[in-house]
Coordinates of C-alpha atoms in Angstrom, one line a residue:
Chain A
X28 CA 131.1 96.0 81.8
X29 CA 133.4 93.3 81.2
X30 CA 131.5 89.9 81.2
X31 CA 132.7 88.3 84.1
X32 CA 131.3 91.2 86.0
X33 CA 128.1 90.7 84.3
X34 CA 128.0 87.6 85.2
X35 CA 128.7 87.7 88.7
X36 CA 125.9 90.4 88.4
X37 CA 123.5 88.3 86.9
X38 CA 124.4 85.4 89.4
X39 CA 124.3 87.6 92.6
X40 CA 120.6 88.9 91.1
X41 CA 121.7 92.7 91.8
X42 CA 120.3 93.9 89.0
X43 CA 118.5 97.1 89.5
X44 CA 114.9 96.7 90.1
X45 CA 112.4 99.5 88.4
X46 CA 111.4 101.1 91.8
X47 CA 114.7 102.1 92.3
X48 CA 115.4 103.5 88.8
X49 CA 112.2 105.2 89.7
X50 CA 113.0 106.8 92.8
X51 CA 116.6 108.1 91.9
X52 CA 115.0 109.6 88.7
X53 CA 112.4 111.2 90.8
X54 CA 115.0 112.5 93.1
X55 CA 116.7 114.2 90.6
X56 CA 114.1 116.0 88.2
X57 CA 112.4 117.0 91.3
X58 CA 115.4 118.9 93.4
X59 CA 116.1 120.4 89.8
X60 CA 112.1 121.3 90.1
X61 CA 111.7 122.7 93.2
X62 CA 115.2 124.5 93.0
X63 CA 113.6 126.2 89.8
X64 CA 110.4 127.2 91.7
X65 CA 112.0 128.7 94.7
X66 CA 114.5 131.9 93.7
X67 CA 114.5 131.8 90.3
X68 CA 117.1 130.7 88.5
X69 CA 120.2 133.8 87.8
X70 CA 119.6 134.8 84.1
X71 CA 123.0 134.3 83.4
X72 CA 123.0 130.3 84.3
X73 CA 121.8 129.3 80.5
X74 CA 124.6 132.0 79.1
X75 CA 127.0 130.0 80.9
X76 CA 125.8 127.0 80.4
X77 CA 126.6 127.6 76.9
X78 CA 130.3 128.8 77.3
X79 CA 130.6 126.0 79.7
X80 CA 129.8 123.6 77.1
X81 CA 131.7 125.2 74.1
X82 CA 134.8 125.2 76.1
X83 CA 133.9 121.7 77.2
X84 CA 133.7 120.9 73.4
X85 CA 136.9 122.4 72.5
X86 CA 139.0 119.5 74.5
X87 CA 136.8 117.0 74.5
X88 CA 134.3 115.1 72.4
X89 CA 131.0 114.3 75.0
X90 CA 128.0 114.5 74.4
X91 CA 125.9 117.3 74.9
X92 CA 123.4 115.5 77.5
X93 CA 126.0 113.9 79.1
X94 CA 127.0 117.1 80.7
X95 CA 124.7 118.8 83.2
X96 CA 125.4 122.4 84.5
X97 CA 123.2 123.2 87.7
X98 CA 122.9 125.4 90.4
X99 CA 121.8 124.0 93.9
X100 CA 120.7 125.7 96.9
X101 CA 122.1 124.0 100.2
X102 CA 121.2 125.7 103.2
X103 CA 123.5 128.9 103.4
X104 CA 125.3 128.4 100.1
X105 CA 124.9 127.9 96.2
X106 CA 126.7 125.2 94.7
X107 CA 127.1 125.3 90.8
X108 CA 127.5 122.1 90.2
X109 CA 128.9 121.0 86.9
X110 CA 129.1 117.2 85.7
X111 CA 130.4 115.6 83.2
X112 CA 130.5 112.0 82.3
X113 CA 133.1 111.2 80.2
X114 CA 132.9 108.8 77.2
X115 CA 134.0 105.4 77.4
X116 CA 137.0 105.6 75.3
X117 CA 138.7 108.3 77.3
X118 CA 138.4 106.3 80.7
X119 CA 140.3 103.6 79.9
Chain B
X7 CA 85.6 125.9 112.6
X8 CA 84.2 124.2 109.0
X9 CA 86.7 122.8 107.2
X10 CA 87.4 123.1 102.9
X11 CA 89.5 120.8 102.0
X12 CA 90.7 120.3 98.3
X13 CA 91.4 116.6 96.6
X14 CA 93.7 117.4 94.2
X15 CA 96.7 115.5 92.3
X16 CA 97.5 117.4 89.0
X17 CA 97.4 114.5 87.1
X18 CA 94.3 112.8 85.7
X19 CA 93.0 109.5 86.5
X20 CA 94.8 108.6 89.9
X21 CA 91.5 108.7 92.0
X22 CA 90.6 112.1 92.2
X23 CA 86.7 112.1 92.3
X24 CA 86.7 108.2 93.1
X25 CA 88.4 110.0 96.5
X26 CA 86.1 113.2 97.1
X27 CA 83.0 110.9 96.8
X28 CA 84.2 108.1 99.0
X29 CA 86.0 110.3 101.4
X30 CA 83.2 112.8 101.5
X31 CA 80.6 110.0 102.4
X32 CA 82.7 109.1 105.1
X33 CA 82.7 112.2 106.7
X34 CA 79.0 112.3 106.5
X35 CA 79.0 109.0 108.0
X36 CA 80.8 110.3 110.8
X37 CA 77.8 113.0 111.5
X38 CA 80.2 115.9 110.2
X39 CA 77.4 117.8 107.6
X40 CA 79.2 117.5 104.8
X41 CA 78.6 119.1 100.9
X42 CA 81.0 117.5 98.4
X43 CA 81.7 120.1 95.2
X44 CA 82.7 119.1 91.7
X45 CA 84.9 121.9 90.3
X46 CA 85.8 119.8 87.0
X47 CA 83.2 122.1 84.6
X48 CA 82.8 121.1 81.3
X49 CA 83.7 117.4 82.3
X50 CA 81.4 116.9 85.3
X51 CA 81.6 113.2 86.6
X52 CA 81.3 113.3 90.7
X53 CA 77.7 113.0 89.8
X54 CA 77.8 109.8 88.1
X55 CA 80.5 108.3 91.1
X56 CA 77.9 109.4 93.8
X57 CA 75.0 108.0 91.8
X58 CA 72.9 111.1 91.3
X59 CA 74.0 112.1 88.1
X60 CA 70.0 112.1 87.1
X61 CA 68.8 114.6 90.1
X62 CA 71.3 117.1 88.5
X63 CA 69.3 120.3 88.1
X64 CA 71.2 123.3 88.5
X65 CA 75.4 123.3 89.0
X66 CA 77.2 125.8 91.1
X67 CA 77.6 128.1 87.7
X68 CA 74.1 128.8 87.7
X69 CA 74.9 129.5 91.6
X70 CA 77.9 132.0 90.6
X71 CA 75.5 133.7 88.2
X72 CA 73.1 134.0 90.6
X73 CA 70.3 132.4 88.4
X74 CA 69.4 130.1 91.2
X75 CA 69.9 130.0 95.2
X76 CA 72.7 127.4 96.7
X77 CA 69.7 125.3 98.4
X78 CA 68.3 124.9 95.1
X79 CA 71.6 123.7 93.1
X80 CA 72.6 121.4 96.3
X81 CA 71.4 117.4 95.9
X82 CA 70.8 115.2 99.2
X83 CA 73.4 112.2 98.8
X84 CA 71.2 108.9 98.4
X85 CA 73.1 107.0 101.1
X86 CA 74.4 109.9 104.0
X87 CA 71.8 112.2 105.5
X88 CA 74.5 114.4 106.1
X89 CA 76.0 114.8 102.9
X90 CA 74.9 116.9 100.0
X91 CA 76.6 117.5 96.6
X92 CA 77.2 120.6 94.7
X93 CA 77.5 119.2 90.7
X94 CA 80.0 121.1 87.7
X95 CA 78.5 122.7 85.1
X96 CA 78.5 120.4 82.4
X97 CA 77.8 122.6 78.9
X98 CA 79.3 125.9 80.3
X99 CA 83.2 126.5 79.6
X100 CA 85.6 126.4 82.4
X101 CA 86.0 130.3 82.5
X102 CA 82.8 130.6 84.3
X103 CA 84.0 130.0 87.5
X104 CA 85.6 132.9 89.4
X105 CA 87.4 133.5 92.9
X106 CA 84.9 136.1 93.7
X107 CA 82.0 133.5 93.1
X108 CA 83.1 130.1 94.7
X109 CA 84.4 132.5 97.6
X110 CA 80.9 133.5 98.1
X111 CA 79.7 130.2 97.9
X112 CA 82.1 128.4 100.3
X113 CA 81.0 131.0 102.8
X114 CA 77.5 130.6 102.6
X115 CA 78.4 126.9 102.8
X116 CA 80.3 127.6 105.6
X117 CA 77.5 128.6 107.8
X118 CA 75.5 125.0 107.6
X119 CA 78.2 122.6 106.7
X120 CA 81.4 121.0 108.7
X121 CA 82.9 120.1 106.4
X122 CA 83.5 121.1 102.3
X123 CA 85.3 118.8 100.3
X124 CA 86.4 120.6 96.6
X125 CA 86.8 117.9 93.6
X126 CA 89.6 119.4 91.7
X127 CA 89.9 119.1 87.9
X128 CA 93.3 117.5 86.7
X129 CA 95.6 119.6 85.5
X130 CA 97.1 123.4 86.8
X131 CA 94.5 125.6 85.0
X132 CA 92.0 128.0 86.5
X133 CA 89.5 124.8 87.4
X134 CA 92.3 123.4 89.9
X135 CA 93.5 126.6 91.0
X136 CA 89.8 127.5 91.8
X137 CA 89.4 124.6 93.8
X138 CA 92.5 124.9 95.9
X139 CA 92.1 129.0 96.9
X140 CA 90.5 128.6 99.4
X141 CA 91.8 125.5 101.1
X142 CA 92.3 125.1 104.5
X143 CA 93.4 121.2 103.8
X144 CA 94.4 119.3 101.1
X145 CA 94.9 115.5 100.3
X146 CA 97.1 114.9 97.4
X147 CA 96.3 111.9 95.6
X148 CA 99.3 110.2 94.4
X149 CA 99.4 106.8 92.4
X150 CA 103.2 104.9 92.8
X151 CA 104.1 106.0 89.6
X152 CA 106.7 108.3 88.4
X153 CA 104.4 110.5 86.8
X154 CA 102.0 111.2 89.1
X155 CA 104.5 111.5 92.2
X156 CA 106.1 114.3 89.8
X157 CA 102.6 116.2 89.4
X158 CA 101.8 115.7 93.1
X159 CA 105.2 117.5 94.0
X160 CA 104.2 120.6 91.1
X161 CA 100.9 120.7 93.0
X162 CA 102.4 120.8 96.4
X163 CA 104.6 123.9 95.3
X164 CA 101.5 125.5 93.7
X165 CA 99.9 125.4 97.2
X166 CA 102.6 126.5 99.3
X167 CA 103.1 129.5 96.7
X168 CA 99.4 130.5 95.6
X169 CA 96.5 129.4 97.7
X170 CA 94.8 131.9 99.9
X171 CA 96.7 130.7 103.1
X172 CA 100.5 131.2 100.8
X173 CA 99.2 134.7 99.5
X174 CA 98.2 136.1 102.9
X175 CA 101.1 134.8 104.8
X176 CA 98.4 132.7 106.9
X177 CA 99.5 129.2 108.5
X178 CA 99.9 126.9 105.4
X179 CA 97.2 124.9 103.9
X180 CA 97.8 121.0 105.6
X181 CA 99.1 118.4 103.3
X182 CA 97.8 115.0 103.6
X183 CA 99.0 112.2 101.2
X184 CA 96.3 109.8 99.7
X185 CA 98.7 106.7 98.0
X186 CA 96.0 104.9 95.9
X187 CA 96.2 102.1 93.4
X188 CA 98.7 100.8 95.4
X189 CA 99.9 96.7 94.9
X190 CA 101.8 95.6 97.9
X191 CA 103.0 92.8 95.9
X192 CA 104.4 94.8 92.7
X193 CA 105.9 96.8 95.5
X194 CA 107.9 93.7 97.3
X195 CA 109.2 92.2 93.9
X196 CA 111.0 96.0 93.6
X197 CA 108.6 97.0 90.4
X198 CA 106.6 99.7 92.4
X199 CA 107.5 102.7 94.3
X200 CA 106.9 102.1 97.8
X201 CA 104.7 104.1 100.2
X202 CA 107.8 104.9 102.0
X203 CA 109.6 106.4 99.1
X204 CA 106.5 108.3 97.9
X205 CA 106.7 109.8 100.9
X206 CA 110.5 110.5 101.2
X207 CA 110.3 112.0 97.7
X208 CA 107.3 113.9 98.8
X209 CA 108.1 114.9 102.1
X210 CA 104.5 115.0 103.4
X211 CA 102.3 113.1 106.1
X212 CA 101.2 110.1 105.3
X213 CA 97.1 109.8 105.4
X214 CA 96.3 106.7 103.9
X215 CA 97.0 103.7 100.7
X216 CA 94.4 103.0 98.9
X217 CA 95.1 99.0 96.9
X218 CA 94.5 98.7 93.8
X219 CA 91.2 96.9 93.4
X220 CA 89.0 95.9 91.2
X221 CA 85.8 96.8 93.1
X222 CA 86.6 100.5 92.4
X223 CA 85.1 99.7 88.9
X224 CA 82.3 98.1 90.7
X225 CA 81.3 100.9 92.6
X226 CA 82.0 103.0 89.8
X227 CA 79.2 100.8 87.6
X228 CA 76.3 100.8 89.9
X229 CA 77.4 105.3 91.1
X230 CA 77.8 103.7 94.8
X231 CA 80.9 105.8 96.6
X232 CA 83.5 103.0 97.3
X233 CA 83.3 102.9 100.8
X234 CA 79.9 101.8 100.7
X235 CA 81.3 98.5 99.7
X236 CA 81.2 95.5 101.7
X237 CA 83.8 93.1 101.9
X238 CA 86.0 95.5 100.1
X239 CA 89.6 96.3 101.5
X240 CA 88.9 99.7 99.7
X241 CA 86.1 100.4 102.0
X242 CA 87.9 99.2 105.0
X243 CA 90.7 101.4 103.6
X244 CA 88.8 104.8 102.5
X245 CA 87.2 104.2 106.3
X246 CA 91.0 104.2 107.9
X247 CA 91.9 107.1 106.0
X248 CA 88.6 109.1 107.2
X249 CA 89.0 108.0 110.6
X250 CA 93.0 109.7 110.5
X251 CA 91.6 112.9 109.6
X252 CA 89.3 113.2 111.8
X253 CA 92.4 112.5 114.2
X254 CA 92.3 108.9 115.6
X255 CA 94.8 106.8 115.7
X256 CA 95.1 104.1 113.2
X257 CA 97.3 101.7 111.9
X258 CA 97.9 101.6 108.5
X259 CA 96.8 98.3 106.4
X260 CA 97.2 97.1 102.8
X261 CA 100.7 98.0 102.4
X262 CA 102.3 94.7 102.8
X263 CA 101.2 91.8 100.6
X264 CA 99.1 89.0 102.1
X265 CA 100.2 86.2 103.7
X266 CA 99.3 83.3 101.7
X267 CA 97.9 80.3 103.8
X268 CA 98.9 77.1 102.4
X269 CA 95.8 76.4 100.4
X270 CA 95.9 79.2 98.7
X271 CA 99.7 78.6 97.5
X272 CA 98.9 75.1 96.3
X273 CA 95.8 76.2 94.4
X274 CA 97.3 79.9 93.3
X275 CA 100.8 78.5 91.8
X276 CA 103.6 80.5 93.8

């Protein structure tokens, strides 16, 4: 964030309040929760997880948590989802 | 048709028994008979909310052990005629308790009370799954924290997979969300999860907020079920959420901060 931004931020008092932090967290470790409890997960999803990663690895230097491979149930269909936030220094 | 319904929350210390014993008498004040069970063995403590804690006899494991008869192990609540409660086993281990035996004992309840409320230990174990078998209701007690909305959620799975109702392919047990500890003010300034998104994240009805007060403690002190309290908004509120389940209509209060008259902001700073 450049500082001009964060000072139009600061001065427009958007900063994030806890609550929100709170809820979005919530959201997220839950719908990984409950998608865990319903049909378990396929046994091949840490396997590929893995492979997912390595090959991830092979290009690019991220780290490990910044990547997240899931698999989501909405309504008729399975998404795999697979997300990767890149590192600063590629982005620019 | 009598009722069991389980207060439960998975995680410890959000208002569990401070629920049962308040919720319970208000039942009974209602003229529902009601018998108010503490399933928490090894680490009784309903006792000491409802003030009885020195009456205790026998505990419902001398009950499942058929050592004594239900009518003996039951105490008459000092302040409800119509409420009774059934006290944990305090020196026994948790493994005592069995489906077979609180099954027996909720139906014998069943045949002289309206209404039997379980107190459910913290925690998944066999102490909270033995209070929530047989449920035909359940309130959840949820603090607006991230924590304890994540247990609640763990809980609400539990009992849409494994009570009674889930196994048998019955109609499900019926949710009911207790918000408690709850600071309309921490809440407006953006630093507390509000009831509303509790209840998105949860995705259950709504049954009451309890606020965060300081006459819980009170009652707590002198073993005198919070809404026995006068002047308390926790009475006023534990009364609101009694008066929902037994079906009225009722508006719900202590969820947005209080208007400060000008007095009070001239004397109280901001």
């Amino acid at each position: 964030m450049s500082m001009i931004s964060g000072l139009l931020e600061y001065l427009r008092g958007n900063e994030k309040k806890t609550a929100s932090i709170a809820k979005e967290r919530l959201q997220i470790i839950l719908a990984h929760e409950r998608a865990g409890r319903g049909a378990a997960t396929p046994d091949y999803m840490p396997a590929l997880r893995e492979e997912l990663l390595a090959v991830i690895a092979k290009y690019i230097h991220v780290d490990r948590d910044l990547i997240k491979v899931q698999l989501e149930k909405h309504g008729e269909y399975d998404v795999l989802e697979v997300n990767i936030t890149l590192p600063e220094s590629i982005r620019n | 048709m009598p009722k069991v319904i389980v207060v439960t929350s998975g995680k410890g210390g959000v208002g569990k028994t401070t629920t049962s014993a308040s919720f319970s008498s208000g039942l009974a004040l209602r003229g529902n008979k009601t018998v108010v069970i503490d399933f928490d063995v090894g680490l009784r403590n309903l006792d000491l909310i409802m003030g009885c804690e020195r009456r205790v006899v026998y505990d419902i494991i001398n009950v499942i052990n058929g050592e004594v008869s239900l009518k003996q192990a039951l105490i008459k609540d000092k302040n409800c005629d119509n409420l009774y409660i059934l006290p944990a086993s305090q020196t026994r281990d948790k493994d005592a308790l069995n489906l077979e035996g609180v099954e027996k004992i909720l139906n014998e309840l069943k045949e002289s009370f309206d209404c039997i409320v379980c107190d459910s230990p913290a925690g998944i174990e066999s102490g909270a799954f033995m209070a929530m078998y047989f449920a035909d209701e359940a309130l959840v007690v949820t603090n607006p924290e991230v924590s304890s909305v994540r247990d609640s959620d763990r809980i609400l799975g539990i009992l849409a997979a494994k009570s009674k109702r889930a196994v048998e392919g019955l109609e499900p047990v019926k949710e009911h969300l207790l918000v408690t500890r709850y600071d309309p003010n921490r809440v407006e300034a953006g630093e507390m999860l509000s009831v509303t998104d509790i209840q998105e994240i949860l995705r259950i009805p709504l049954l009451g907020v309890i606020p965060e007060s300081e006459s819980i403690l009170q009652a707590s002190n002198s073993g005198t079920p919070a809404i026995h309290l006068e002047k308390s908004d926790v009475a006023e509120a534990y009364r609101d959420v009694v008066a929902r389940f037994m079906g009225e209509e009722v508006a719900m209060r202590f969820v947005t901060p209080e208007k400060k008259g000008f007095f009070k902001r001239l004397l109280g700073g901001l």
